[in-house]
Amino acid sequence: MLQRIEAPDNVLAFRAVGKIERSDYNTVLAPAVEAMIADRGEVRFVYVLGDEFDAYTAGATWADAKLGIGHASKWKRIAVVTNHDWVSHVVGMFGWMVPGDVKTFAEDEERSAIDWAAE
């Protein structure tokens, strides 16, 4: 499931808990992204993939790709907060594909990630 994290109005921030499924994207994340684009014309996003995060389903992976590509020019800053090495490696490998800025932060730097995304 995706849990909303308190953040400034210009930042969407979510924590992944357990297994993330396509329905999490369809019912939680996509509507929030659409609303932010309608309101602000851009997305500043913080995604916390901490110890509570287990995995993505194949459907969630596809929904993630569709959401990113569908609004490629709208992503201004993406902060990924994690201590999972594999997540950091994936962000490092594919972050260049995002037109906006992408940065990883350690789990104990969640507040710094939110502040960076808001700048």
CSV table of N, CA, C and O in Angstrom, one decimal:
chain,number,residue,atom,x,y,z
A,1,MET,N,0.8,-1.2,0.0
A,1,MET,CA,0.0,0.0,0.0
A,1,MET,C,0.9,1.2,0.0
A,1,MET,O,2.1,1.2,0.4
A,2,LEU,N,0.3,2.3,-0.4
A,2,LEU,CA,1.0,3.6,-0.4
A,2,LEU,C,0.4,4.5,0.6
A,2,LEU,O,-0.8,4.7,0.7
A,3,GLN,N,1.2,5.1,1.5
A,3,GLN,CA,0.8,6.0,2.5
A,3,GLN,C,1.3,7.4,2.2
A,3,GLN,O,2.5,7.5,2.0
A,4,ARG,N,0.4,8.3,2.3
A,4,ARG,CA,0.8,9.7,2.1
A,4,ARG,C,1.7,10.2,3.2
A,4,ARG,O,1.4,9.9,4.4
A,5,ILE,N,2.7,11.0,2.9
A,5,ILE,CA,3.6,11.5,3.9
A,5,ILE,C,3.3,13.0,3.9
A,5,ILE,O,3.2,13.7,2.9
A,6,GLU,N,3.3,13.6,5.1
A,6,GLU,CA,3.2,15.1,5.2
A,6,GLU,C,4.3,15.8,4.5
A,6,GLU,O,5.5,15.4,4.7
A,7,ALA,N,4.0,16.7,3.6
A,7,ALA,CA,5.0,17.5,2.8
A,7,ALA,C,4.4,18.8,2.4
A,7,ALA,O,3.2,19.0,2.5
A,8,PRO,N,5.3,19.8,2.0
A,8,PRO,CA,4.7,21.0,1.5
A,8,PRO,C,3.8,20.8,0.4
A,8,PRO,O,3.8,19.8,-0.3
A,9,ASP,N,2.9,21.8,0.1
A,9,ASP,CA,1.9,21.7,-0.9
A,9,ASP,C,2.4,21.4,-2.3
A,9,ASP,O,1.7,20.8,-3.1
A,10,ASN,N,3.7,21.8,-2.6
A,10,ASN,CA,4.2,21.5,-3.9
A,10,ASN,C,4.9,20.2,-4.1
A,10,ASN,O,5.5,20.0,-5.1
A,11,VAL,N,4.8,19.3,-3.1
A,11,VAL,CA,5.5,18.0,-3.1
A,11,VAL,C,4.5,16.9,-2.8
A,11,VAL,O,3.7,17.0,-1.9
A,12,LEU,N,4.5,15.9,-3.6
A,12,LEU,CA,3.8,14.6,-3.4
A,12,LEU,C,4.8,13.7,-2.7
A,12,LEU,O,5.9,13.5,-3.2
A,13,ALA,N,4.4,13.2,-1.5
A,13,ALA,CA,5.3,12.3,-0.8
A,13,ALA,C,4.5,11.0,-0.4
A,13,ALA,O,3.5,11.2,0.3
A,14,PHE,N,5.1,9.9,-0.7
A,14,PHE,CA,4.5,8.6,-0.3
A,14,PHE,C,5.5,7.6,0.2
A,14,PHE,O,6.6,7.6,-0.2
A,15,ARG,N,5.0,6.8,1.1
A,15,ARG,CA,5.8,5.7,1.7
A,15,ARG,C,5.2,4.4,1.2
A,15,ARG,O,4.0,4.1,1.3
A,16,ALA,N,6.0,3.5,0.6
A,16,ALA,CA,5.6,2.2,0.2
A,16,ALA,C,5.7,1.2,1.4
A,16,ALA,O,6.7,1.1,2.1
A,17,VAL,N,4.5,0.5,1.6
A,17,VAL,CA,4.4,-0.4,2.7
A,17,VAL,C,4.0,-1.7,2.2
A,17,VAL,O,2.9,-1.8,1.5
A,18,GLY,N,4.7,-2.8,2.5
A,18,GLY,CA,4.4,-4.1,2.0
A,18,GLY,C,4.6,-4.3,0.5
A,18,GLY,O,5.5,-3.7,0.0
A,19,LYS,N,3.7,-5.0,-0.1
A,19,LYS,CA,3.8,-5.2,-1.6
A,19,LYS,C,3.0,-4.1,-2.3
A,19,LYS,O,1.8,-3.9,-2.0
A,20,ILE,N,3.6,-3.5,-3.3
A,20,ILE,CA,2.9,-2.5,-4.0
A,20,ILE,C,2.3,-3.1,-5.3
A,20,ILE,O,3.0,-3.8,-6.0
A,21,GLU,N,1.0,-2.8,-5.5
A,21,GLU,CA,0.3,-3.5,-6.6
A,21,GLU,C,-0.2,-2.4,-7.5
A,21,GLU,O,-0.2,-1.2,-7.2
A,22,ARG,N,-0.7,-2.9,-8.7
A,22,ARG,CA,-1.2,-2.0,-9.7
A,22,ARG,C,-2.3,-1.1,-9.1
A,22,ARG,O,-2.4,0.1,-9.4
A,23,SER,N,-3.2,-1.7,-8.3
A,23,SER,CA,-4.3,-0.9,-7.7
A,23,SER,C,-3.8,0.3,-6.8
A,23,SER,O,-4.5,1.3,-6.8
A,24,ASP,N,-2.6,0.2,-6.2
A,24,ASP,CA,-2.0,1.3,-5.5
A,24,ASP,C,-1.8,2.5,-6.4
A,24,ASP,O,-2.0,3.6,-6.1
A,25,TYR,N,-1.3,2.1,-7.6
A,25,TYR,CA,-1.1,3.2,-8.6
A,25,TYR,C,-2.4,3.8,-9.1
A,25,TYR,O,-2.5,5.0,-9.2
A,26,ASN,N,-3.3,2.9,-9.5
A,26,ASN,CA,-4.6,3.3,-10.1
A,26,ASN,C,-5.4,4.1,-9.1
A,26,ASN,O,-6.1,5.0,-9.6
A,27,THR,N,-5.5,3.8,-7.8
A,27,THR,CA,-6.4,4.4,-6.9
A,27,THR,C,-5.7,5.5,-6.0
A,27,THR,O,-6.4,6.3,-5.5
A,28,VAL,N,-4.4,5.4,-5.9
A,28,VAL,CA,-3.7,6.4,-5.0
A,28,VAL,C,-2.8,7.3,-5.7
A,28,VAL,O,-3.0,8.5,-5.7
A,29,LEU,N,-1.8,6.7,-6.3
A,29,LEU,CA,-0.7,7.6,-6.9
A,29,LEU,C,-1.1,8.3,-8.2
A,29,LEU,O,-0.9,9.5,-8.3
A,30,ALA,N,-1.7,7.6,-9.1
A,30,ALA,CA,-2.1,8.3,-10.4
A,30,ALA,C,-3.1,9.5,-10.1
A,30,ALA,O,-2.8,10.5,-10.7
A,31,PRO,N,-4.1,9.3,-9.3
A,31,PRO,CA,-5.0,10.5,-9.1
A,31,PRO,C,-4.3,11.6,-8.4
A,31,PRO,O,-4.5,12.8,-8.7
A,32,ALA,N,-3.3,11.3,-7.5
A,32,ALA,CA,-2.6,12.4,-6.8
A,32,ALA,C,-1.7,13.1,-7.8
A,32,ALA,O,-1.6,14.3,-7.8
A,33,VAL,N,-1.0,12.4,-8.7
A,33,VAL,CA,-0.2,13.0,-9.7
A,33,VAL,C,-1.0,13.8,-10.7
A,33,VAL,O,-0.6,14.9,-11.0
A,34,GLU,N,-2.1,13.3,-11.1
A,34,GLU,CA,-3.0,14.0,-12.1
A,34,GLU,C,-3.5,15.3,-11.4
A,34,GLU,O,-3.5,16.4,-12.1
A,35,ALA,N,-3.8,15.3,-10.1
A,35,ALA,CA,-4.3,16.5,-9.4
A,35,ALA,C,-3.2,17.5,-9.3
A,35,ALA,O,-3.4,18.7,-9.5
A,36,MET,N,-2.0,17.0,-9.0
A,36,MET,CA,-0.8,18.0,-8.9
A,36,MET,C,-0.5,18.6,-10.2
A,36,MET,O,-0.2,19.8,-10.3
A,37,ILE,N,-0.6,17.9,-11.3
A,37,ILE,CA,-0.3,18.4,-12.6
A,37,ILE,C,-1.4,19.4,-13.0
A,37,ILE,O,-1.1,20.5,-13.5
A,38,ALA,N,-2.6,19.1,-12.7
A,38,ALA,CA,-3.7,20.1,-13.0
A,38,ALA,C,-3.6,21.3,-12.1
A,38,ALA,O,-3.9,22.4,-12.6
A,39,ASP,N,-3.1,21.2,-10.9
A,39,ASP,CA,-3.0,22.4,-10.0
A,39,ASP,C,-1.7,23.2,-10.2
A,39,ASP,O,-1.8,24.4,-10.2
A,40,ARG,N,-0.6,22.5,-10.4
A,40,ARG,CA,0.7,23.1,-10.5
A,40,ARG,C,1.5,23.0,-11.8
A,40,ARG,O,2.4,23.7,-12.0
A,41,GLY,N,1.0,22.1,-12.6
A,41,GLY,CA,1.7,22.0,-13.9
A,41,GLY,C,3.0,21.2,-13.9
A,41,GLY,O,3.6,21.0,-14.9
A,42,GLU,N,3.3,20.6,-12.7
A,42,GLU,CA,4.5,19.8,-12.6
A,42,GLU,C,4.4,18.9,-11.4
A,42,GLU,O,3.5,19.1,-10.5
A,43,VAL,N,5.3,18.0,-11.3
A,43,VAL,CA,5.3,17.0,-10.1
A,43,VAL,C,6.7,17.1,-9.5
A,43,VAL,O,7.7,16.9,-10.1
A,44,ARG,N,6.6,17.3,-8.2
A,44,ARG,CA,7.8,17.1,-7.3
A,44,ARG,C,7.4,16.0,-6.4
A,44,ARG,O,6.4,16.1,-5.7
A,45,PHE,N,8.3,14.9,-6.4
A,45,PHE,CA,7.8,13.6,-5.8
A,45,PHE,C,8.9,13.1,-4.9
A,45,PHE,O,10.1,13.1,-5.2
A,46,VAL,N,8.4,12.6,-3.7
A,46,VAL,CA,9.3,11.9,-2.8
A,46,VAL,C,8.7,10.5,-2.6
A,46,VAL,O,7.5,10.4,-2.3
A,47,TYR,N,9.5,9.5,-2.8
A,47,TYR,CA,9.1,8.1,-2.7
A,47,TYR,C,10.0,7.4,-1.7
A,47,TYR,O,11.2,7.2,-1.9
A,48,VAL,N,9.4,7.0,-0.6
A,48,VAL,CA,10.2,6.3,0.5
A,48,VAL,C,10.0,4.8,0.4
A,48,VAL,O,8.8,4.3,0.5
A,49,LEU,N,11.0,4.1,0.1
A,49,LEU,CA,11.1,2.7,0.0
A,49,LEU,C,12.0,2.1,1.1
A,49,LEU,O,13.1,1.8,0.9
A,50,GLY,N,11.4,2.1,2.3
A,50,GLY,CA,12.2,1.7,3.5
A,50,GLY,C,12.0,0.3,3.9
A,50,GLY,O,11.7,-0.6,3.0
A,51,ASP,N,12.3,0.0,5.1
A,51,ASP,CA,12.2,-1.4,5.6
A,51,ASP,C,10.8,-2.0,5.5
A,51,ASP,O,10.7,-3.2,5.4
A,52,GLU,N,9.8,-1.1,5.5
A,52,GLU,CA,8.4,-1.6,5.4
A,52,GLU,C,8.0,-2.1,4.0
A,52,GLU,O,7.0,-2.8,3.8
A,53,PHE,N,8.8,-1.7,3.0
A,53,PHE,CA,8.6,-2.1,1.6
A,53,PHE,C,9.1,-3.5,1.3
A,53,PHE,O,10.2,-3.8,1.7
A,54,ASP,N,8.2,-4.3,0.7
A,54,ASP,CA,8.6,-5.7,0.4
A,54,ASP,C,8.9,-5.8,-1.1
A,54,ASP,O,10.0,-6.3,-1.4
A,55,ALA,N,8.0,-5.4,-2.0
A,55,ALA,CA,8.2,-5.7,-3.4
A,55,ALA,C,7.1,-5.0,-4.2
A,55,ALA,O,6.1,-4.5,-3.7
A,56,TYR,N,7.4,-5.0,-5.6
A,56,TYR,CA,6.4,-4.6,-6.6
A,56,TYR,C,5.9,-5.8,-7.2
A,56,TYR,O,6.6,-6.7,-7.5
A,57,THR,N,4.6,-5.8,-7.6
A,57,THR,CA,4.0,-6.8,-8.4
A,57,THR,C,4.4,-6.4,-9.9
A,57,THR,O,4.7,-5.2,-10.1
A,58,ALA,N,4.2,-7.3,-10.8
A,58,ALA,CA,4.5,-7.0,-12.2
A,58,ALA,C,3.5,-5.9,-12.7
A,58,ALA,O,3.9,-5.0,-13.4
A,59,GLY,N,2.3,-6.0,-12.2
A,59,GLY,CA,1.3,-4.9,-12.6
A,59,GLY,C,1.7,-3.6,-12.1
A,59,GLY,O,1.5,-2.6,-12.8
A,60,ALA,N,2.3,-3.5,-10.9
A,60,ALA,CA,2.7,-2.2,-10.3
A,60,ALA,C,3.9,-1.7,-11.1
A,60,ALA,O,3.9,-0.5,-11.4
A,61,THR,N,4.8,-2.6,-11.5
A,61,THR,CA,5.9,-2.1,-12.3
A,61,THR,C,5.5,-1.5,-13.6
A,61,THR,O,5.9,-0.5,-14.1
A,62,TRP,N,4.5,-2.1,-14.3
A,62,TRP,CA,3.9,-1.6,-15.5
A,62,TRP,C,3.2,-0.3,-15.3
A,62,TRP,O,3.4,0.7,-16.1
A,63,ALA,N,2.4,-0.2,-14.2
A,63,ALA,CA,1.7,1.0,-13.9
A,63,ALA,C,2.7,2.2,-13.6
A,63,ALA,O,2.4,3.3,-14.0
A,64,ASP,N,3.8,1.8,-13.0
A,64,ASP,CA,4.8,2.8,-12.7
A,64,ASP,C,5.4,3.4,-14.0
A,64,ASP,O,5.5,4.6,-14.1
A,65,ALA,N,5.7,2.5,-14.9
A,65,ALA,CA,6.3,2.9,-16.2
A,65,ALA,C,5.3,3.8,-17.0
A,65,ALA,O,5.7,4.8,-17.5
A,66,LYS,N,4.1,3.4,-17.0
A,66,LYS,CA,3.0,4.1,-17.7
A,66,LYS,C,2.9,5.5,-17.1
A,66,LYS,O,2.7,6.5,-17.9
A,67,LEU,N,2.8,5.6,-15.8
A,67,LEU,CA,2.6,6.9,-15.1
A,67,LEU,C,3.8,7.8,-15.4
A,67,LEU,O,3.6,9.0,-15.7
A,68,GLY,N,5.0,7.3,-15.4
A,68,GLY,CA,6.2,8.1,-15.6
A,68,GLY,C,6.3,8.6,-17.1
A,68,GLY,O,6.5,9.8,-17.3
A,69,ILE,N,6.1,7.7,-18.0
A,69,ILE,CA,6.1,8.0,-19.4
A,69,ILE,C,5.0,8.9,-19.8
A,69,ILE,O,5.2,9.9,-20.6
A,70,GLY,N,3.8,8.7,-19.3
A,70,GLY,CA,2.6,9.5,-19.7
A,70,GLY,C,2.7,10.9,-19.3
A,70,GLY,O,2.1,11.8,-19.9
A,71,HIS,N,3.6,11.3,-18.3
A,71,HIS,CA,3.7,12.7,-17.9
A,71,HIS,C,5.2,13.0,-17.9
A,71,HIS,O,5.7,13.8,-17.0
A,72,ALA,N,6.0,12.5,-18.8
A,72,ALA,CA,7.5,12.6,-18.7
A,72,ALA,C,7.9,14.1,-18.5
A,72,ALA,O,8.8,14.3,-17.7
A,73,SER,N,7.4,15.0,-19.2
A,73,SER,CA,7.8,16.4,-19.1
A,73,SER,C,7.4,17.1,-17.8
A,73,SER,O,7.9,18.2,-17.6
A,74,LYS,N,6.5,16.5,-17.1
A,74,LYS,CA,6.0,17.1,-15.9
A,74,LYS,C,6.8,16.8,-14.6
A,74,LYS,O,6.6,17.5,-13.6
A,75,TRP,N,7.6,15.8,-14.6
A,75,TRP,CA,8.4,15.4,-13.4
A,75,TRP,C,9.6,16.4,-13.3
A,75,TRP,O,10.5,16.3,-14.1
A,76,LYS,N,9.6,17.2,-12.2
A,76,LYS,CA,10.6,18.2,-12.0
A,76,LYS,C,11.7,17.7,-11.1
A,76,LYS,O,12.9,17.9,-11.3
A,77,ARG,N,11.3,17.1,-10.0
A,77,ARG,CA,12.2,16.6,-9.0
A,77,ARG,C,11.6,15.3,-8.4
A,77,ARG,O,10.5,15.2,-8.0
A,78,ILE,N,12.5,14.3,-8.4
A,78,ILE,CA,12.1,13.0,-7.8
A,78,ILE,C,13.2,12.6,-6.8
A,78,ILE,O,14.3,12.4,-7.1
A,79,ALA,N,12.8,12.5,-5.5
A,79,ALA,CA,13.7,12.0,-4.5
A,79,ALA,C,13.2,10.6,-4.1
A,79,ALA,O,12.1,10.4,-3.7
A,80,VAL,N,14.2,9.7,-4.1
A,80,VAL,CA,13.9,8.3,-3.7
A,80,VAL,C,14.7,8.1,-2.4
A,80,VAL,O,15.9,8.2,-2.4
A,81,VAL,N,13.9,7.8,-1.4
A,81,VAL,CA,14.5,7.6,-0.1
A,81,VAL,C,14.5,6.1,0.2
A,81,VAL,O,13.5,5.4,0.3
A,82,THR,N,15.8,5.5,0.4
A,82,THR,CA,15.9,4.1,0.6
A,82,THR,C,17.2,3.7,1.2
A,82,THR,O,18.2,4.4,1.0
A,83,ASN,N,17.3,2.6,1.8
A,83,ASN,CA,18.5,1.9,2.2
A,83,ASN,C,18.7,0.6,1.4
A,83,ASN,O,19.6,-0.1,1.7
A,84,HIS,N,17.7,0.3,0.5
A,84,HIS,CA,17.8,-0.9,-0.3
A,84,HIS,C,18.8,-0.6,-1.4
A,84,HIS,O,18.6,0.2,-2.3
A,85,ASP,N,19.9,-1.3,-1.5
A,85,ASP,CA,21.0,-1.1,-2.5
A,85,ASP,C,20.4,-1.3,-3.9
A,85,ASP,O,20.7,-0.5,-4.8
A,86,TRP,N,19.5,-2.3,-4.1
A,86,TRP,CA,19.0,-2.6,-5.4
A,86,TRP,C,18.2,-1.4,-5.9
A,86,TRP,O,18.2,-1.1,-7.1
A,87,VAL,N,17.5,-0.7,-5.0
A,87,VAL,CA,16.7,0.4,-5.4
A,87,VAL,C,17.6,1.6,-5.9
A,87,VAL,O,17.4,2.2,-6.9
A,88,SER,N,18.6,1.8,-5.1
A,88,SER,CA,19.6,2.9,-5.5
A,88,SER,C,20.2,2.6,-6.8
A,88,SER,O,20.4,3.5,-7.6
A,89,HIS,N,20.5,1.3,-7.1
A,89,HIS,CA,21.2,0.9,-8.3
A,89,HIS,C,20.2,1.2,-9.5
A,89,HIS,O,20.6,1.7,-10.6
A,90,VAL,N,18.9,0.8,-9.3
A,90,VAL,CA,17.9,1.0,-10.4
A,90,VAL,C,17.8,2.5,-10.7
A,90,VAL,O,17.7,2.9,-11.8
A,91,VAL,N,17.7,3.3,-9.6
A,91,VAL,CA,17.5,4.7,-9.8
A,91,VAL,C,18.8,5.3,-10.6
A,91,VAL,O,18.6,6.1,-11.5
A,92,GLY,N,19.9,4.8,-10.2
A,92,GLY,CA,21.1,5.2,-10.9
A,92,GLY,C,21.2,4.8,-12.3
A,92,GLY,O,21.7,5.6,-13.2
A,93,MET,N,20.7,3.6,-12.6
A,93,MET,CA,20.7,3.2,-14.0
A,93,MET,C,19.7,3.9,-14.9
A,93,MET,O,19.9,4.1,-16.1
A,94,PHE,N,18.5,4.2,-14.3
A,94,PHE,CA,17.4,4.7,-15.2
A,94,PHE,C,17.0,6.2,-14.9
A,94,PHE,O,16.2,6.7,-15.6
A,95,GLY,N,17.6,6.8,-13.9
A,95,GLY,CA,17.3,8.1,-13.5
A,95,GLY,C,17.6,9.1,-14.6
A,95,GLY,O,16.9,10.2,-14.8
A,96,TRP,N,18.6,8.9,-15.5
A,96,TRP,CA,18.9,9.8,-16.6
A,96,TRP,C,17.8,9.9,-17.6
A,96,TRP,O,17.7,10.9,-18.3
A,97,MET,N,16.9,8.9,-17.6
A,97,MET,CA,15.8,8.9,-18.6
A,97,MET,C,14.7,9.9,-18.2
A,97,MET,O,13.9,10.3,-19.0
A,98,VAL,N,14.7,10.4,-17.0
A,98,VAL,CA,13.7,11.3,-16.5
A,98,VAL,C,14.2,12.8,-16.8
A,98,VAL,O,15.3,13.1,-16.5
A,99,PRO,N,13.3,13.6,-17.4
A,99,PRO,CA,13.7,14.9,-17.8
A,99,PRO,C,14.1,15.8,-16.6
A,99,PRO,O,14.9,16.7,-16.7
A,100,GLY,N,13.5,15.6,-15.4
A,100,GLY,CA,13.7,16.3,-14.2
A,100,GLY,C,14.9,15.8,-13.5
A,100,GLY,O,15.6,14.9,-13.9
A,101,ASP,N,15.1,16.4,-12.3
A,101,ASP,CA,16.2,15.9,-11.4
A,101,ASP,C,15.8,14.7,-10.6
A,101,ASP,O,14.6,14.7,-10.1
A,102,VAL,N,16.7,13.7,-10.5
A,102,VAL,CA,16.4,12.5,-9.7
A,102,VAL,C,17.6,12.4,-8.7
A,102,VAL,O,18.7,12.5,-9.1
A,103,LYS,N,17.3,12.1,-7.5
A,103,LYS,CA,18.3,12.0,-6.5
A,103,LYS,C,17.9,10.9,-5.4
A,103,LYS,O,16.7,10.9,-5.1
A,104,THR,N,18.8,10.1,-5.0
A,104,THR,CA,18.5,9.2,-3.9
A,104,THR,C,19.0,9.7,-2.6
A,104,THR,O,20.0,10.5,-2.5
A,105,PHE,N,18.3,9.3,-1.5
A,105,PHE,CA,18.6,9.7,-0.2
A,105,PHE,C,18.6,8.5,0.7
A,105,PHE,O,17.8,7.6,0.5
A,106,ALA,N,19.4,8.5,1.8
A,106,ALA,CA,19.3,7.4,2.8
A,106,ALA,C,18.0,7.5,3.6
A,106,ALA,O,17.4,8.6,3.6
A,107,GLU,N,17.6,6.5,4.2
A,107,GLU,CA,16.3,6.5,4.9
A,107,GLU,C,16.3,7.5,6.0
A,107,GLU,O,15.3,8.1,6.3
A,108,ASP,N,17.4,7.8,6.7
A,108,ASP,CA,17.5,8.8,7.7
A,108,ASP,C,17.5,10.2,7.2
A,108,ASP,O,17.6,11.2,8.0
A,109,GLU,N,17.4,10.4,5.9
A,109,GLU,CA,17.5,11.7,5.3
A,109,GLU,C,16.1,12.1,4.6
A,109,GLU,O,16.0,12.9,3.7
A,110,GLU,N,15.1,11.4,5.1
A,110,GLU,CA,13.7,11.7,4.6
A,110,GLU,C,13.4,13.2,4.5
A,110,GLU,O,12.9,13.7,3.5
A,111,ARG,N,13.6,13.9,5.6
A,111,ARG,CA,13.3,15.3,5.7
A,111,ARG,C,14.1,16.1,4.7
A,111,ARG,O,13.6,17.0,4.0
A,112,SER,N,15.3,15.7,4.5
A,112,SER,CA,16.2,16.4,3.5
A,112,SER,C,15.7,16.2,2.1
A,112,SER,O,15.7,17.0,1.3
A,113,ALA,N,15.2,15.0,1.9
A,113,ALA,CA,14.6,14.6,0.6
A,113,ALA,C,13.4,15.5,0.3
A,113,ALA,O,13.3,16.0,-0.8
A,114,ILE,N,12.6,15.6,1.2
A,114,ILE,CA,11.3,16.4,1.1
A,114,ILE,C,11.7,17.9,0.8
A,114,ILE,O,11.2,18.5,-0.1
A,115,ASP,N,12.7,18.4,1.6
A,115,ASP,CA,13.1,19.8,1.4
A,115,ASP,C,13.7,20.0,0.0
A,115,ASP,O,13.5,21.0,-0.6
A,116,TRP,N,14.6,19.0,-0.4
A,116,TRP,CA,15.2,19.1,-1.7
A,116,TRP,C,14.1,19.1,-2.8
A,116,TRP,O,14.2,19.9,-3.8
A,117,ALA,N,13.1,18.2,-2.7
A,117,ALA,CA,12.1,18.2,-3.7
A,117,ALA,C,11.3,19.5,-3.8
A,117,ALA,O,10.9,19.9,-4.9
A,118,ALA,N,11.1,20.1,-2.7
A,118,ALA,CA,10.3,21.3,-2.6
A,118,ALA,C,11.0,22.6,-3.2
A,118,ALA,O,10.4,23.5,-3.6
A,119,GLU,N,12.4,22.5,-3.2
A,119,GLU,CA,13.2,23.7,-3.7
A,119,GLU,C,12.8,24.1,-5.1
A,119,GLU,O,12.6,23.3,-6.0
